[in-house]
Amino acid sequence: MSTVKLTAEQREEMLRDNWNSHDARWYLKVAQELGFDVANRLNHIVIRSMGKTEMKRLAQAVGVEKVSDIQELLGVFDMVMEFYFPQQVYRQRIEHKKRFRSTVTKCFVADMVLQAVAADVYDCACAARFEGWLAGLGLEGEVSIERSMLWGEPTCEIVFRIAKW
């Protein structure tokens, strides 16, 4: 029996990788059994709900009780992105006091979907997850994908609109 212990970083990466594998396999099995339309619809519902839960948990863990402006929101989003998606490459730009844009130049989900040659059937659920994050912070808003690497674009452009602080 090995006495080698995993580091905290190794455990975290393994848990994240296992969750991503679970998520991908769940989606694929639903698609095989019920079709891609159902898989995409259910994936959006589940991912939005999961996003709300993960944001609530992280906000509680770090003591975030309320987000009252866009600067605070971007700070929380940066922290959450680093925790859940450290391999992502993105930048955020404030466009208005209630709107910001995230430009993603590297996305592991897009990489995997493109590698599987499934971009024509997979409907990206990132906007649903981000709407869940907003809900988890008690914010109302909408998130829209304006450009996507899954559509053949060089980047993803995601716009966040906050209804009210």
Coordinates of C-alpha atoms in Angstrom, one line a residue:
M1 CA 0.0 0.0 0.0
S2 CA 1.3 3.4 -0.9
T3 CA 2.0 6.0 1.8
V4 CA 2.0 8.9 -0.7
K5 CA -0.5 11.6 0.2
L6 CA -2.1 13.9 -2.2
T7 CA -1.6 17.6 -1.7
A8 CA -4.6 19.8 -1.2
E9 CA -4.2 21.1 -4.8
Q10 CA -4.1 17.5 -6.2
R11 CA -7.3 16.6 -4.2
E12 CA -9.0 19.7 -5.4
E13 CA -8.1 19.1 -9.0
M14 CA -9.1 15.5 -8.8
L15 CA -12.5 16.3 -7.3
R16 CA -13.1 19.0 -10.0
D17 CA -12.1 16.6 -12.8
N18 CA -14.3 13.9 -11.4
W19 CA -17.2 16.3 -11.2
N20 CA -16.6 17.4 -14.8
S21 CA -16.5 13.8 -15.9
H22 CA -19.7 13.1 -14.1
D23 CA -21.4 16.1 -15.7
A24 CA -20.3 15.1 -19.2
R25 CA -21.3 11.5 -18.8
W26 CA -24.7 12.4 -17.3
Y27 CA -25.4 14.7 -20.3
L28 CA -24.3 12.1 -22.8
K29 CA -26.4 9.4 -21.3
V30 CA -29.5 11.6 -21.2
A31 CA -28.8 12.5 -24.8
Q32 CA -28.5 8.9 -25.8
E33 CA -31.7 7.9 -24.0
L34 CA -33.9 10.9 -24.6
G35 CA -32.2 13.0 -27.4
F36 CA -30.2 16.1 -27.4
D37 CA -33.1 18.5 -27.1
V38 CA -34.1 17.0 -23.8
A39 CA -30.5 16.7 -22.7
N40 CA -29.9 20.4 -23.4
R41 CA -33.1 21.5 -21.7
L42 CA -32.5 19.4 -18.6
N43 CA -28.8 20.5 -18.5
H44 CA -29.8 24.1 -18.4
I45 CA -32.3 23.5 -15.6
V46 CA -29.8 21.5 -13.5
I47 CA -26.8 23.8 -14.2
R48 CA -28.8 26.9 -13.2
S49 CA -29.8 25.3 -10.0
M50 CA -26.3 24.0 -9.3
G51 CA -24.9 27.5 -10.0
K52 CA -27.2 29.0 -7.4
T53 CA -26.2 26.4 -4.9
E54 CA -22.4 26.7 -5.6
M55 CA -22.6 30.5 -5.3
K56 CA -24.5 30.4 -2.0
R57 CA -22.0 28.0 -0.6
L58 CA -19.0 29.9 -1.7
A59 CA -20.5 33.3 -0.6
Q60 CA -21.2 31.9 2.8
A61 CA -17.7 30.3 3.1
V62 CA -16.0 33.7 2.4
G63 CA -18.5 35.9 4.2
V64 CA -20.1 37.6 1.3
E65 CA -23.6 38.7 2.5
K66 CA -24.6 41.2 -0.1
V67 CA -23.2 42.5 -3.4
S68 CA -24.2 46.1 -3.9
D69 CA -22.4 47.2 -7.1
I70 CA -20.7 45.9 -10.2
Q71 CA -17.2 46.2 -8.8
E72 CA -18.1 43.9 -5.9
L73 CA -19.9 41.5 -8.3
L74 CA -16.8 41.3 -10.5
G75 CA -14.7 40.6 -7.4
V76 CA -17.0 37.7 -6.4
F77 CA -17.2 36.4 -9.9
D78 CA -13.4 36.4 -10.2
M79 CA -13.1 34.4 -7.0
V80 CA -15.8 31.9 -8.1
M81 CA -14.2 31.5 -11.5
E82 CA -10.8 30.8 -10.0
F83 CA -12.3 28.2 -7.6
Y84 CA -14.5 26.4 -10.1
F85 CA -12.8 27.0 -13.4
P86 CA -9.1 27.7 -12.8
Q87 CA -8.2 26.6 -16.3
Q88 CA -10.4 29.2 -18.0
V89 CA -8.9 32.2 -19.6
Y90 CA -11.2 35.3 -19.6
R91 CA -11.3 39.0 -19.0
Q92 CA -14.2 41.1 -17.8
R93 CA -15.1 44.6 -18.9
I94 CA -17.6 46.9 -17.3
E95 CA -19.9 48.5 -19.9
H96 CA -22.4 50.2 -17.5
K97 CA -23.1 50.3 -13.8
K98 CA -25.5 47.3 -14.4
R99 CA -23.8 45.5 -17.2
F100 CA -20.5 43.8 -17.9
R101 CA -19.0 41.6 -20.6
S102 CA -16.9 38.6 -20.1
T103 CA -14.6 37.5 -23.0
V104 CA -13.5 33.9 -22.8
T105 CA -10.5 32.9 -24.8
K106 CA -10.0 29.4 -23.4
C107 CA -12.9 27.2 -22.2
F108 CA -12.5 23.6 -21.2
V109 CA -16.1 22.8 -22.0
A110 CA -15.8 24.3 -25.5
D111 CA -12.6 22.4 -26.0
M112 CA -14.2 19.1 -25.0
V113 CA -17.4 19.6 -27.1
L114 CA -15.3 20.6 -30.1
Q115 CA -13.1 17.6 -29.6
A116 CA -16.1 15.4 -29.5
V117 CA -17.4 17.0 -32.7
A118 CA -20.7 17.8 -30.9
A119 CA -20.9 21.6 -31.3
D120 CA -23.9 21.2 -33.6
V121 CA -26.0 19.5 -30.9
Y122 CA -24.7 20.8 -27.6
D123 CA -26.3 24.0 -26.3
C124 CA -23.9 25.7 -23.9
A125 CA -25.3 26.1 -20.4
C126 CA -22.8 28.7 -19.1
A127 CA -25.4 31.5 -19.2
A128 CA -27.7 29.3 -17.1
R129 CA -24.9 28.7 -14.6
F130 CA -24.1 32.4 -14.4
E131 CA -27.8 33.3 -13.9
G132 CA -27.7 30.8 -11.1
W133 CA -24.7 32.6 -9.6
L134 CA -26.6 35.9 -9.7
A135 CA -29.6 34.2 -8.0
G136 CA -27.3 32.8 -5.4
L137 CA -26.3 36.3 -4.5
G138 CA -29.9 37.5 -4.4
L139 CA -29.5 39.4 -7.6
E140 CA -32.0 39.6 -10.5
G141 CA -30.5 39.7 -14.0
E142 CA -30.0 38.0 -17.3
V143 CA -27.0 36.5 -19.0
S144 CA -26.7 36.2 -22.8
I145 CA -24.1 34.6 -25.0
E146 CA -23.4 36.9 -27.9
R147 CA -20.5 34.9 -29.4
S148 CA -19.3 31.4 -28.8
M149 CA -16.3 29.3 -29.7
L150 CA -18.9 26.5 -30.3
W151 CA -20.3 28.6 -33.2
G152 CA -16.9 28.9 -34.8
E153 CA -16.0 32.2 -33.2
P154 CA -12.5 32.8 -31.8
T155 CA -13.9 33.8 -28.4
C156 CA -17.0 33.6 -26.3
E157 CA -18.7 36.9 -25.4
I158 CA -21.0 36.7 -22.5
V159 CA -23.1 39.8 -21.4
F160 CA -24.4 40.1 -17.8
R161 CA -27.2 42.5 -17.2
I162 CA -28.2 43.3 -13.6
A163 CA -31.8 44.4 -13.1
K164 CA -31.2 46.1 -9.8
W165 CA -28.8 46.2 -6.9

